[in-house]
Amino acid sequence: MTRTNALNTGRDEFLTWATRERGVALPARTTDAVLTMLALHGADRRAGVPEPAPRLLRRVLLEDLPQLLCAGDDELDAVPDVLTLLADRVRAAGRLNAKRHARLLAAVEDTVPAFRRAMVDPANLTWHRWYASLLTADGVDADDAAAVRAWLDAYGSTPHADRPALPEPLRRSDLADRTFSVRARLAEALLAAFARDTREAPPAGPLLPAPPLDAARPDDALSGELDRIADTLTDRWTAAGLAEAFATRHAALAPAPEALPHLALADRMLDEHLDYYGDSSIPLPPPPAVPAPDEIRDLLHAAPLPAALAAGTFDDELREVSERCGLPGPATAVWTDGAPQELVELAADVLAAQAERLPLVTGPQDAYSFDSAHILYSLYERGCTPDSIARKISDAKDDGLPPELEDAPTPVPGSAPAAYETPSPDELSALLGMPGRTEADRAELDAPARGLAGLVDRLAATGCVFRTGDTYGLTPLGAAVMRHVMAAGHVAAPDQDTVAGWDAAKTVAATRHWPTRLAAAALAAWAAHHGGTDDAWAELLGAISAAKADDVNAARTSESFARLDLAAVPGTVLRAALTDPVTGAAARRLLMARGESVPEDTVPLTSRATVLVEELDQRWIDDMLGQVKRREGADGTDVPRPADIPPTTLLPAFDAAAAAWPGGATALIGALAKADPGTSFRILDTLQAHHPDRTVADAAAHAKKSAERSVSRRRH
């Protein structure tokens, strides 16, 4: 194959034409990148240059160049000229009429501002762009391979702590992932171009060099040649020699994803988060505190497993962990003088490598199982508050836990024996919220609890987890490491400062997913951050009302106001909210719980209906759970249909509410369907099937159809 550094894009002829015909000297780097990416995406080249179209132009400017090109201000300023002259050149060749030419120029004008923003967005950085920007800022000629090589050698000898930090909030894993994906897209575009060349010879000739048909292994030769072209293009658009340097001598400067073991753990964290919430953007509560940057090194060095790895004092069982983490080895420089973020990353690598090798903890007959990744996620997801070994095991069993204890913190004893001991029956009763626990209950928990304690102890060797007696949790180092891992997995994991800077709507939306006490603390902290005034609290109540009105499934008002109560929302704010059409009744109930007398007619019927829907739905849930238990007792395993559930508690609750509702039962049914069509549907279904008054049953049937139509409209 004839090796060439330029594809058949007509670049040189176009640059000459621009200078000769228009008197404009276009920058070769920018012009080459624009023409090449247009051509690789299949732009027609019958005009001698790739013919831009608005769709292709936006793709190149907003997706390709921001991740492939490192250019100076003058080169970027010339992008509109490159595109305008390219459109003119294609029109001069008779390939564009006046209307299409004008439309193309308009697309250039519309897209260039977004292109400029994309070029400076840290989210588009790759390793090649990052280092090209650094060496260019140091005055190195990016086209001089020898100068670039000398700069890389000097940079590689620079102490880690003295190297420029990546722009916030980027981490090395972000650049590793993006560099990999950008290279994969470029390789895919090159292969597609080769296929087009092979399938049918374009009028302007092949874009790529001729295929290596004379090679002994043509497929391998083609792959190697396309890789070489990709390296050449990447170097030409960033800095000469980077591709080879990152593949050989300076690989440690630009690690690939496989060189960062914690990325595998990050993927597991994303899986866990999606299993819990179904959306990676739903944020987890921030750790209460993380170590200061200057404390990270001491914490890591004090951890038994990392210290043993760094010193090389470990047995063969840990050799795989050593090789995965590069300790001792490539990571020794980070261990010795790494910057705080690098040290957190190294701690994450050690944690991930250790977690990966630990066995599952399973219950009797494999009734449940969880691994290290699940344990780590569940600790972070509960706001990094300590948990109980015995309670974790009990929650995994069929009997579960009372909801108020699921996320409750476990006190950390001042001291405890190193060997695990299952808590006594009295201690279990308090931990599990189940009075009367016996020695038999303790014995049933003992074996799986010891298994989980053993797993926790092996994680504790990393310095990221602790166990004291039955209590276990994340250490401060572990909180910092797990936040880093979450972010690497693209799970929303804000810190305290970020949460404080949210607006009221985002704060309310996020905290509805958090443990009640953490949500309450976050709401109180938000109000305090905004002055602690009645206006700040009123803004939170307004956000709750707006969220509920916009999406009736956003949260139960009773749950929102329980959090506000714990957060000490002022009574003045609650009294002002009494007239709110969504939350007025909930505000009234909280005031009454505080001992105030508030007449019911001070709140709108719509808000009263909202609260009643939630209360009646809870009665429906109670009835359903009771029916399930009765079926289990009769050896039935199927879940009952809504119409088959006797409304043991729902019917009396509805009748009591209807007796006090203006207009009676039929009016209440209409109000319930309107207030919350989705939640009220199963209430109405039950009333239709079971209410003895046929007038009420018929009204429920009619309202159920109305609710169903409302839900359908909202979905579409």
XYZ file of C-alpha atoms in Angstrom:
716
model
C 0.000 0.000 0.000
C 1.253 3.476 -0.806
C 1.551 5.309 2.480
C 0.344 8.893 2.522
C -0.317 11.461 5.189
C -3.272 13.063 3.424
C -6.560 11.620 2.229
C -8.003 12.469 -1.162
C -10.025 15.453 0.038
C -8.736 18.111 -2.376
C -7.229 19.988 0.559
C -4.151 21.398 -1.170
C -6.066 22.513 -4.269
C -8.692 24.152 -2.068
C -6.088 26.043 -0.020
C -4.457 27.233 -3.252
C -7.833 28.297 -4.693
C -8.706 30.247 -1.528
C -5.415 32.136 -1.679
C -5.478 32.746 -5.441
C -9.163 33.512 -5.968
C -10.175 35.066 -2.647
C -6.904 36.269 -1.190
C -7.465 34.289 2.018
C -4.755 32.117 3.607
C -6.704 29.442 5.435
C -5.037 27.487 8.287
C -4.073 24.058 7.005
C -4.835 22.170 10.273
C -8.418 23.414 10.589
C -9.103 23.076 6.871
C -7.746 19.535 6.811
C -9.882 18.472 9.775
C -13.056 19.944 8.284
C -12.538 18.451 4.829
C -11.441 15.053 6.128
C -14.344 14.557 8.503
C -16.867 15.683 5.882
C -15.365 13.175 3.453
C -15.255 10.374 6.025
C -18.956 10.896 6.680
C -19.680 10.359 3.016
C -19.862 13.881 1.606
C -19.869 13.910 -2.217
C -16.478 14.923 -3.647
C -17.412 15.519 -7.297
C -16.658 19.227 -6.851
C -13.051 18.295 -6.014
C -13.707 18.891 -2.327
C -16.254 17.347 0.079
C -19.603 19.031 -0.407
C -21.023 20.191 2.925
C -24.689 19.850 3.794
C -26.262 21.486 6.876
C -26.692 18.127 8.668
C -23.128 16.992 7.980
C -21.760 20.406 8.819
C -23.379 20.379 12.258
C -22.100 16.867 12.908
C -18.532 17.828 12.070
C -18.591 21.096 14.021
C -20.411 19.900 17.127
C -19.348 16.248 17.436
C -16.087 15.655 15.580
C -13.851 18.718 15.777
C -14.442 19.433 19.492
C -12.993 15.998 20.293
C -10.422 15.613 17.517
C -8.936 19.051 16.950
C -6.660 21.129 19.160
C -6.315 24.511 17.503
C -5.273 27.995 18.468
C -7.580 30.977 18.603
C -6.589 32.151 15.125
C -7.279 28.717 13.685
C -10.677 28.529 15.363
C -11.554 32.050 14.278
C -10.954 30.924 10.704
C -13.573 28.142 10.820
C -16.386 30.347 9.443
C -14.079 31.387 6.569
C -13.191 27.756 5.822
C -16.854 26.775 5.630
C -17.952 29.853 3.718
C -15.210 29.461 1.127
C -15.938 25.738 0.917
C -19.568 26.525 0.097
C -18.396 29.079 -2.481
C -16.006 26.550 -4.024
C -18.731 23.934 -4.383
C -21.084 26.553 -5.900
C -18.394 27.652 -8.334
C -18.124 24.016 -9.445
C -21.821 24.035 -10.277
C -22.813 21.741 -7.444
C -24.918 24.247 -5.469
C -27.727 26.479 -6.645
C -28.343 29.858 -5.036
C -31.010 28.576 -2.645
C -28.936 25.679 -1.313
C -25.880 27.936 -1.111
C -27.791 30.457 1.007
C -29.168 27.700 3.226
C -25.664 26.348 3.782
C -24.286 29.772 4.724
C -27.166 30.214 7.170
C -26.334 26.852 8.736
C -22.725 27.984 9.162
C -23.830 31.161 10.903
C -26.228 29.275 13.177
C -23.773 26.508 14.134
C -20.503 28.372 14.686
C -21.474 29.839 18.130
C -22.311 26.344 19.433
C -19.070 25.075 17.888
C -17.070 27.669 19.808
C -18.714 26.603 23.056
C -18.086 22.935 22.303
C -14.404 23.575 21.610
C -13.857 24.963 25.134
C -16.149 22.499 26.922
C -13.992 20.263 29.177
C -16.419 17.422 28.508
C -14.935 17.136 25.000
C -11.315 16.740 26.083
C -9.348 13.650 25.078
C -5.814 12.760 26.134
C -4.471 14.024 22.812
C -6.287 17.355 23.035
C -5.300 17.793 26.701
C -1.585 17.266 26.177
C -1.580 19.196 22.906
C -3.085 22.160 24.737
C -0.463 21.924 27.498
C 2.539 21.738 25.218
C 1.181 24.491 22.964
C 0.695 26.704 26.024
C 4.370 26.040 26.824
C 5.330 27.382 23.400
C 6.128 24.026 21.790
C 5.555 23.708 18.042
C 2.837 21.018 17.842
C 3.990 20.056 14.337
C 7.584 19.365 15.447
C 7.700 15.728 16.512
C 11.124 16.069 18.122
C 10.003 19.065 20.168
C 6.852 17.267 21.230
C 8.881 14.203 22.247
C 11.257 16.342 24.315
C 8.336 18.041 26.049
C 6.732 14.671 26.890
C 10.023 13.398 28.321
C 10.296 16.460 30.533
C 6.663 16.229 31.574
C 7.051 12.550 32.431
C 9.858 13.499 34.850
C 7.802 16.228 36.527
C 6.566 15.310 40.041
C 2.897 14.390 39.935
C 1.950 17.045 42.433
C 3.446 19.724 40.166
C 1.529 18.734 37.051
C -1.463 20.780 35.872
C -4.746 19.455 37.174
C -7.515 18.475 34.800
C -10.343 20.999 34.570
C -13.106 20.365 37.079
C -15.038 18.150 37.232
C -12.979 15.919 34.923
C -11.159 12.819 36.074
C -8.596 10.697 34.272
C -11.282 8.082 33.729
C -13.331 10.627 31.787
C -10.471 11.271 29.369
C -9.695 7.562 29.110
C -13.296 6.749 28.184
C -13.633 9.648 25.767
C -10.320 8.993 24.042
C -11.346 5.382 23.532
C -14.783 6.266 22.153
C -13.436 9.003 19.870
C -10.833 6.645 18.457
C -13.493 3.974 17.925
C -15.690 6.451 16.019
C -12.765 7.542 13.862
C -11.874 3.917 13.100
C -15.491 3.206 12.212
C -15.582 6.196 9.849
C -12.351 5.086 8.165
C -13.647 1.544 7.697
C -16.891 2.867 6.227
C -14.916 5.054 3.823
C -12.805 2.077 2.769
C -15.990 0.078 2.155
C -17.394 2.854 -0.035
C -14.132 3.038 -1.979
C -14.179 -0.723 -2.495
C -17.844 -0.965 -3.379
C -17.781 1.655 -6.129
C -14.917 3.870 -7.264
C -16.006 7.494 -6.652
C -15.695 9.927 -9.604
C -13.091 11.902 -7.630
C -11.114 8.723 -6.944
C -10.753 6.687 -3.714
C -10.657 8.666 -0.498
C -8.221 6.243 1.163
C -5.089 4.618 -0.223
C -5.453 1.350 -2.154
C -6.132 -1.740 -0.015
C -3.197 -4.056 0.816
C -4.318 -6.904 -1.405
C -0.756 -8.194 -1.705
C -0.412 -8.724 2.046
C -0.175 -12.273 3.418
C -2.997 -11.459 5.876
C -5.046 -8.777 4.120
C -7.563 -8.307 6.936
C -4.825 -7.690 9.490
C -2.960 -5.473 7.044
C -6.087 -3.400 6.411
C -6.731 -3.025 10.132
C -3.135 -1.966 10.694
C -3.265 0.530 7.848
C -6.486 2.108 9.069
C -4.951 2.377 12.555
C -1.918 4.097 11.029
C -4.142 6.565 9.180
C -6.098 7.248 12.365
C -2.837 7.893 14.250
C -1.660 10.223 11.473
C -4.884 12.213 11.486
C -4.970 12.442 15.284
C -1.363 13.650 15.410
C -1.927 16.149 12.628
C -4.931 17.644 14.391
C -3.358 17.704 17.886
C 0.436 17.271 18.133
C 2.939 15.256 16.135
C 4.033 11.968 17.700
C 1.432 11.750 20.459
C -0.132 8.547 19.142
C 3.160 6.634 19.189
C 4.228 8.110 22.537
C 0.970 7.105 24.230
C 1.248 3.615 22.791
C 4.813 3.101 24.014
C 7.089 5.173 26.231
C 4.493 7.508 27.712
C 1.513 5.156 28.011
C 1.184 6.064 31.705
C 0.411 9.670 30.767
C -2.686 8.655 28.823
C -4.106 5.464 30.345
C -6.737 3.507 28.457
C -9.884 2.348 30.289
C -8.402 -1.100 30.878
C -5.509 0.510 32.760
C -7.923 1.904 35.371
C -9.345 -1.031 37.369
C -11.886 1.120 39.173
C -13.809 1.657 35.924
C -15.125 -1.912 36.197
C -16.426 -1.075 39.676
C -17.850 2.177 38.288
C -19.826 0.185 35.736
C -21.237 -1.941 38.550
C -22.221 1.183 40.451
C -24.125 2.391 37.400
C -25.878 -0.974 37.143
C -26.816 -0.857 40.828
C -28.090 2.705 40.516
C -30.202 1.866 37.488
C -31.614 -1.140 39.339
C -32.611 1.127 42.230
C -33.795 4.204 40.355
C -33.803 3.524 36.608
C -32.096 6.828 35.834
C -28.431 7.711 36.295
C -29.269 11.412 36.688
C -31.186 10.865 39.946
C -28.611 12.054 42.491
C -27.428 10.180 45.536
C -27.129 11.981 48.870
C -23.670 13.476 49.405
C -21.325 12.114 52.053
C -21.541 14.089 55.297
C -17.812 14.806 55.014
C -14.819 13.767 52.965
C -11.144 14.192 53.786
C -9.387 17.398 52.839
C -7.048 16.974 49.842
C -3.963 17.104 52.044
C -5.313 14.252 54.207
C -5.796 11.710 51.406
C -2.170 10.571 51.263
C -1.913 9.794 54.990
C -5.210 7.891 54.979
C -4.182 5.804 51.988
C -0.722 5.080 53.368
C -2.240 3.991 56.685
C -4.508 1.389 55.052
C -3.140 -2.187 55.457
C -3.683 -3.526 51.948
C -2.405 -0.522 49.952
C 0.629 -0.244 52.260
C 1.451 -3.941 51.786
C 1.106 -3.631 48.023
C 3.329 -0.556 47.869
C 5.994 -2.258 49.975
C 5.755 -5.511 48.047
C 5.096 -7.437 51.278
C 2.209 -9.639 50.204
C 1.627 -13.289 49.366
C 0.705 -14.843 46.048
C -2.984 -14.500 46.819
C -2.683 -10.737 46.312
C -0.421 -10.839 43.264
C -3.337 -10.266 40.903
C -4.409 -7.230 42.935
C -0.850 -5.918 42.764
C -0.700 -6.328 39.005
C -4.117 -4.757 38.496
C -3.228 -1.695 40.578
C 0.396 -1.307 39.522
C 1.692 -1.447 43.089
C 4.582 -1.837 43.290
C 5.197 -0.729 39.726
C 3.769 2.028 37.526
C 1.610 3.414 40.338
C 4.526 3.771 42.761
C 5.140 7.335 41.602
C 1.530 8.190 42.450
C 1.871 6.469 45.840
C 4.963 8.549 46.544
C 4.057 11.999 45.242
C 0.678 11.798 43.534
C -1.797 14.665 43.556
C -4.906 14.184 45.755
C -7.113 13.155 42.840
C -4.519 10.628 41.669
C -4.307 9.183 45.182
C -8.089 8.848 45.370
C -7.976 7.112 41.998
C -5.260 4.735 43.233
C -7.326 3.960 46.343
C -10.282 3.288 44.043
C -8.155 0.896 41.974
C -7.143 -1.038 45.096
C -10.748 -1.156 46.325
C -12.022 -2.314 42.933
C -9.373 -5.013 42.561
C -10.050 -6.315 46.068
C -13.832 -6.202 45.634
C -13.611 -8.061 42.349
C -11.944 -11.088 43.914
C -14.196 -11.504 46.950
C -16.931 -14.171 46.911
C -20.669 -13.642 47.140
C -22.467 -13.770 50.471
C -25.512 -15.993 50.072
C -28.399 -16.944 52.295
C -29.774 -20.429 52.981
C -30.809 -22.201 49.770
C -29.450 -19.166 47.898
C -32.532 -17.211 48.984
C -30.503 -14.022 48.563
C -26.979 -13.000 47.683
C -24.937 -9.861 47.481
C -21.407 -9.075 46.488
C -18.881 -6.405 47.378
C -20.160 -3.985 44.746
C -23.674 -4.139 46.175
C -22.403 -3.622 49.712
C -20.385 -0.582 48.643
C -23.268 0.921 46.673
C -25.789 0.369 49.455
C -23.507 2.129 51.942
C -23.050 5.139 49.693
C -26.716 5.214 48.700
C -27.725 5.615 52.340
C -25.638 8.770 52.602
C -22.521 6.952 53.865
C -24.153 6.373 57.246
C -23.201 3.191 59.135
C -25.366 0.089 58.875
C -25.794 -3.118 60.838
C -24.559 -6.494 59.612
C -27.480 -8.288 61.247
C -29.994 -5.772 59.939
C -28.622 -6.072 56.395
C -29.065 -9.846 56.532
C -32.530 -9.588 58.033
C -33.619 -7.078 55.395
C -32.560 -9.508 52.673
C -34.831 -12.181 54.116
C -38.534 -12.410 53.459
C -39.520 -10.707 56.706
C -37.788 -7.445 55.764
C -37.672 -4.381 58.010
C -40.017 -1.617 59.111
C -39.639 1.221 56.564
C -38.410 3.670 59.178
C -35.438 1.403 59.950
C -34.360 0.608 56.390
C -32.056 3.632 56.207
C -31.624 4.336 59.915
C -28.003 4.824 61.033
C -26.472 2.296 63.373
C -24.494 3.646 66.337
C -20.767 2.973 66.133
C -19.560 1.470 69.419
C -16.402 2.827 70.945
C -14.815 -0.611 70.814
C -15.702 -4.215 70.062
C -13.948 -7.587 69.755
C -12.220 -8.131 66.435
C -14.149 -11.358 65.853
C -17.753 -10.881 64.812
C -20.522 -11.688 67.264
C -24.185 -11.633 66.255
C -26.110 -9.192 68.494
C -28.082 -10.580 71.416
C -31.860 -11.098 71.120
C -32.528 -7.816 72.938
C -30.123 -5.969 70.659
C -31.708 -7.587 67.614
C -35.156 -6.516 68.760
C -34.015 -2.894 68.814
C -32.025 -3.126 65.575
C -34.805 -4.788 63.622
C -37.765 -3.022 65.169
C -39.195 -6.443 66.026
C -39.734 -6.924 69.764
C -39.349 -10.347 71.235
C -36.429 -11.669 69.177
C -35.185 -14.984 70.559
C -32.040 -17.073 70.584
C -33.532 -19.037 67.693
C -33.816 -15.829 65.677
C -30.233 -14.992 66.570
C -29.029 -18.439 65.534
C -30.819 -18.151 62.184
C -28.936 -14.912 61.434
C -25.591 -16.055 62.778
C -24.044 -17.919 59.825
C -24.920 -15.433 57.050
C -24.042 -12.505 59.328
C -20.591 -13.962 59.943
C -20.188 -14.418 56.199
C -21.049 -10.784 55.548
C -18.768 -9.644 58.369
C -15.913 -11.596 56.761
C -16.556 -9.883 53.443
C -16.648 -6.476 55.121
C -13.403 -7.178 56.970
C -11.608 -7.981 53.716
C -12.927 -4.766 52.195
C -11.793 -2.938 55.338
C -8.196 -3.840 54.519
C -8.382 -1.267 51.707
C -8.963 1.562 54.191
C -12.308 2.373 52.579
C -14.593 0.355 54.875
C -14.707 -0.212 58.617
C -16.428 -2.678 60.939
C -16.773 -2.241 64.680
C -18.806 -5.031 66.205
C -22.027 -5.372 64.209
C -21.714 -1.870 62.725
C -20.031 -1.295 59.395
C -19.742 1.581 56.966
C -17.546 3.692 54.726
C -14.543 5.468 56.190
C -13.897 9.101 55.208
C -11.422 7.797 52.620
C -14.076 5.342 51.437
C -16.623 8.144 51.040
C -14.209 10.109 48.837
C -13.271 7.016 46.845
C -16.859 5.908 46.290
C -17.895 9.382 45.183
C -15.047 9.249 42.665
C -16.183 5.808 41.479
C -19.808 6.922 41.201
C -18.810 9.898 39.099
C -16.652 7.658 36.899
C -19.752 5.520 36.329
C -21.738 8.638 35.400
C -23.961 8.287 38.442
C -25.040 11.652 39.829
C -23.064 11.932 43.075
C -22.930 15.587 44.158
C -20.986 16.949 47.100
C -22.372 19.146 49.861
C -21.467 22.404 48.119
C -23.136 21.318 44.906
C -26.346 20.418 46.727
C -26.354 23.767 48.523
C -26.128 25.525 45.164
C -29.194 23.830 43.658
C -32.429 25.710 43.170
C -35.490 24.762 45.228
C -37.057 22.608 42.509
C -33.939 20.492 42.039
C -33.454 20.131 45.790
C -37.019 18.940 46.291
C -36.806 16.550 43.333
C -33.553 15.018 44.552
C -34.372 14.671 48.236
C -37.577 12.735 47.605
C -35.339 9.750 46.827
C -33.147 10.103 49.925
C -33.576 8.639 53.400
C -36.000 10.827 55.331
C -33.513 12.193 57.849
C -30.969 12.992 55.116
C -33.627 14.655 53.003
C -34.737 16.724 55.986
C -31.160 17.782 56.707
C -30.662 18.757 53.068
C -33.853 20.835 53.032
C -32.842 22.585 56.245
C -29.342 23.199 54.896
C -30.772 24.598 51.667
C -33.007 27.002 53.561
C -30.105 28.056 55.795
C -27.878 28.546 52.735
C -30.533 30.916 51.377
C -30.754 32.958 54.528
C -33.065 30.788 56.632
C -35.912 33.198 55.936
C -39.603 32.462 55.548
C -39.190 33.280 51.869
C -36.580 30.539 51.483
C -38.837 27.976 53.163
C -41.800 29.185 51.114
C -39.744 28.587 47.979
C -39.287 24.951 49.013
C -43.013 24.526 49.664
C -43.743 26.118 46.325
C -41.398 23.661 44.638
C -43.186 20.732 46.307
C -46.548 22.051 45.147
C -45.300 22.653 41.606
C -43.695 19.210 41.371
C -46.862 17.482 42.564
C -49.045 19.519 40.199
C -46.750 18.760 37.271
C -46.341 15.061 38.082
C -48.738 13.516 40.576
C -46.278 10.659 41.059
C -43.504 13.066 42.086
C -43.966 12.278 45.786
C -46.639 11.831 48.410
C -47.312 15.151 50.093
C -47.363 13.350 53.429
C -43.783 12.193 52.851
C -42.690 15.655 51.724
C -44.187 17.283 54.794
C -42.679 14.657 57.096
C -39.299 15.771 55.781
C -40.225 19.428 56.193
C -41.325 18.755 59.761
C -37.981 17.162 60.585
C -36.294 20.097 58.876
C -38.190 22.466 61.217
C -40.163 24.390 58.613
C -41.565 27.493 60.346
C -45.241 27.549 61.257
C -45.635 30.940 59.601
C -44.719 29.357 56.271
C -47.146 26.478 56.807
C -49.968 28.860 57.625
C -49.248 30.826 54.463
C -49.447 27.573 52.469
C -52.938 26.667 53.694
C -54.545 28.108 50.577
C -52.250 26.219 48.201
C -54.419 24.048 45.904
C -51.994 21.118 46.171
C -50.300 21.218 49.562
C -52.738 23.213 51.684
C -54.284 20.189 53.399
C -50.876 18.680 54.129
C -49.767 21.994 55.672
C -52.910 21.992 57.820
C -52.281 18.476 59.068
C -48.736 19.324 60.045
C -49.900 22.410 61.914
C -52.521 20.345 63.728
C -49.896 17.744 64.619
C -47.971 20.592 66.224
C -50.998 21.423 68.358
C -52.536 24.264 66.357
C -56.249 24.469 65.591
C -56.898 25.028 61.880
C -60.446 24.768 60.483
C -60.740 22.406 57.537
C -62.620 24.922 55.426
C -59.502 27.104 55.279
C -57.908 24.806 52.699
C -59.057 24.174 49.096
C -60.938 20.987 48.285
C -58.319 20.113 45.671
C -55.602 19.876 48.301
C -57.895 17.901 50.593
C -58.505 15.470 47.746
C -54.769 15.150 47.140
C -54.182 14.092 50.734
C -57.173 11.748 50.710
C -55.943 9.970 47.575
C -52.666 9.238 49.342
C -54.387 8.028 52.506
C -56.869 5.825 50.671
C -54.113 4.422 48.494
C -52.208 3.434 51.632
C -55.339 1.624 52.823
C -55.466 -0.142 49.450
C -51.835 -1.205 49.924
C -52.604 -2.454 53.433
C -55.515 -4.507 52.119
C -53.420 -5.917 49.283
C -50.585 -6.948 51.628
C -53.083 -8.568 53.968
C -54.594 -10.545 51.124
C -51.148 -11.656 49.952
C -50.303 -12.918 53.434
C -53.596 -14.782 53.655
C -52.904 -16.453 50.303
C -49.398 -17.404 51.400
C -50.867 -18.972 54.523
C -53.148 -21.002 52.279
C -50.180 -22.054 50.130
C -51.190 -19.682 47.351
C -48.378 -17.937 45.505
C -50.175 -15.743 42.996
C -50.608 -12.008 43.556
C -54.296 -11.091 43.793
C -55.932 -8.897 41.182
C -57.145 -5.492 42.437
C -60.792 -6.537 42.105
C -60.083 -9.661 44.207
C -58.756 -7.714 47.198
C -61.379 -7.287 49.931
C -61.330 -3.584 50.919
C -61.159 -4.338 54.619
C -59.645 -0.960 55.544
C -60.186 0.992 52.312
C -63.980 0.872 52.346
C -64.464 2.179 55.916
C -61.871 4.901 55.302
C -63.593 5.992 52.089
C -67.043 6.029 53.669
C -65.778 8.090 56.596
C -64.186 10.630 54.241
C -67.284 10.703 52.019
C -69.524 11.473 54.993
C -67.606 14.707 55.607
C -67.073 15.634 51.950
C -69.246 18.384 50.417
C -71.607 16.598 48.032
C -70.979 13.174 49.526
C -69.450 10.038 48.008
C -70.050 10.777 44.333
C -68.510 14.245 44.646
C -65.523 12.793 46.491
C -65.017 10.165 43.778
C -64.838 12.867 41.121
C -62.421 14.918 43.227
C -60.131 11.901 43.763
C -60.009 11.082 40.047
C -59.192 14.684 39.190
C -56.605 15.189 41.943
C -54.501 12.127 41.097
C -55.777 10.043 38.145
C -52.940 7.529 38.274
C -53.060 6.720 41.984
C -56.839 6.926 42.295
C -57.402 4.390 39.511
C -56.976 1.322 41.707
C -59.023 2.920 44.485
C -61.853 3.524 42.023
C -61.473 0.005 40.646
C -61.923 -1.405 44.137
C -64.918 0.806 44.864
C -66.539 -0.258 41.595
C -66.077 -3.927 42.457
C -66.869 -3.891 46.178
C -68.882 -0.883 47.314
C -72.367 -2.064 48.362
C -74.025 1.159 47.205
C -74.476 0.754 43.452
C -74.708 4.519 43.004
C -71.223 4.838 44.455
C -69.958 1.823 42.463
C -71.329 3.269 39.218
C -69.805 6.664 39.958
C -66.460 4.962 40.571
C -66.732 3.121 37.240
C -67.425 6.386 35.407
C -64.631 8.236 37.210
C -62.226 5.351 36.513
C -62.691 5.851 32.771
C -62.087 9.565 33.187
C -58.926 8.899 35.209
C -57.700 6.444 32.592
C -58.140 9.040 29.843
C -56.282 11.642 31.914
C -53.342 9.315 32.495
C -53.230 8.435 28.795
C -53.165 12.127 27.814
C -50.332 12.837 30.252
C -48.271 9.984 28.837
C -48.642 11.320 25.323
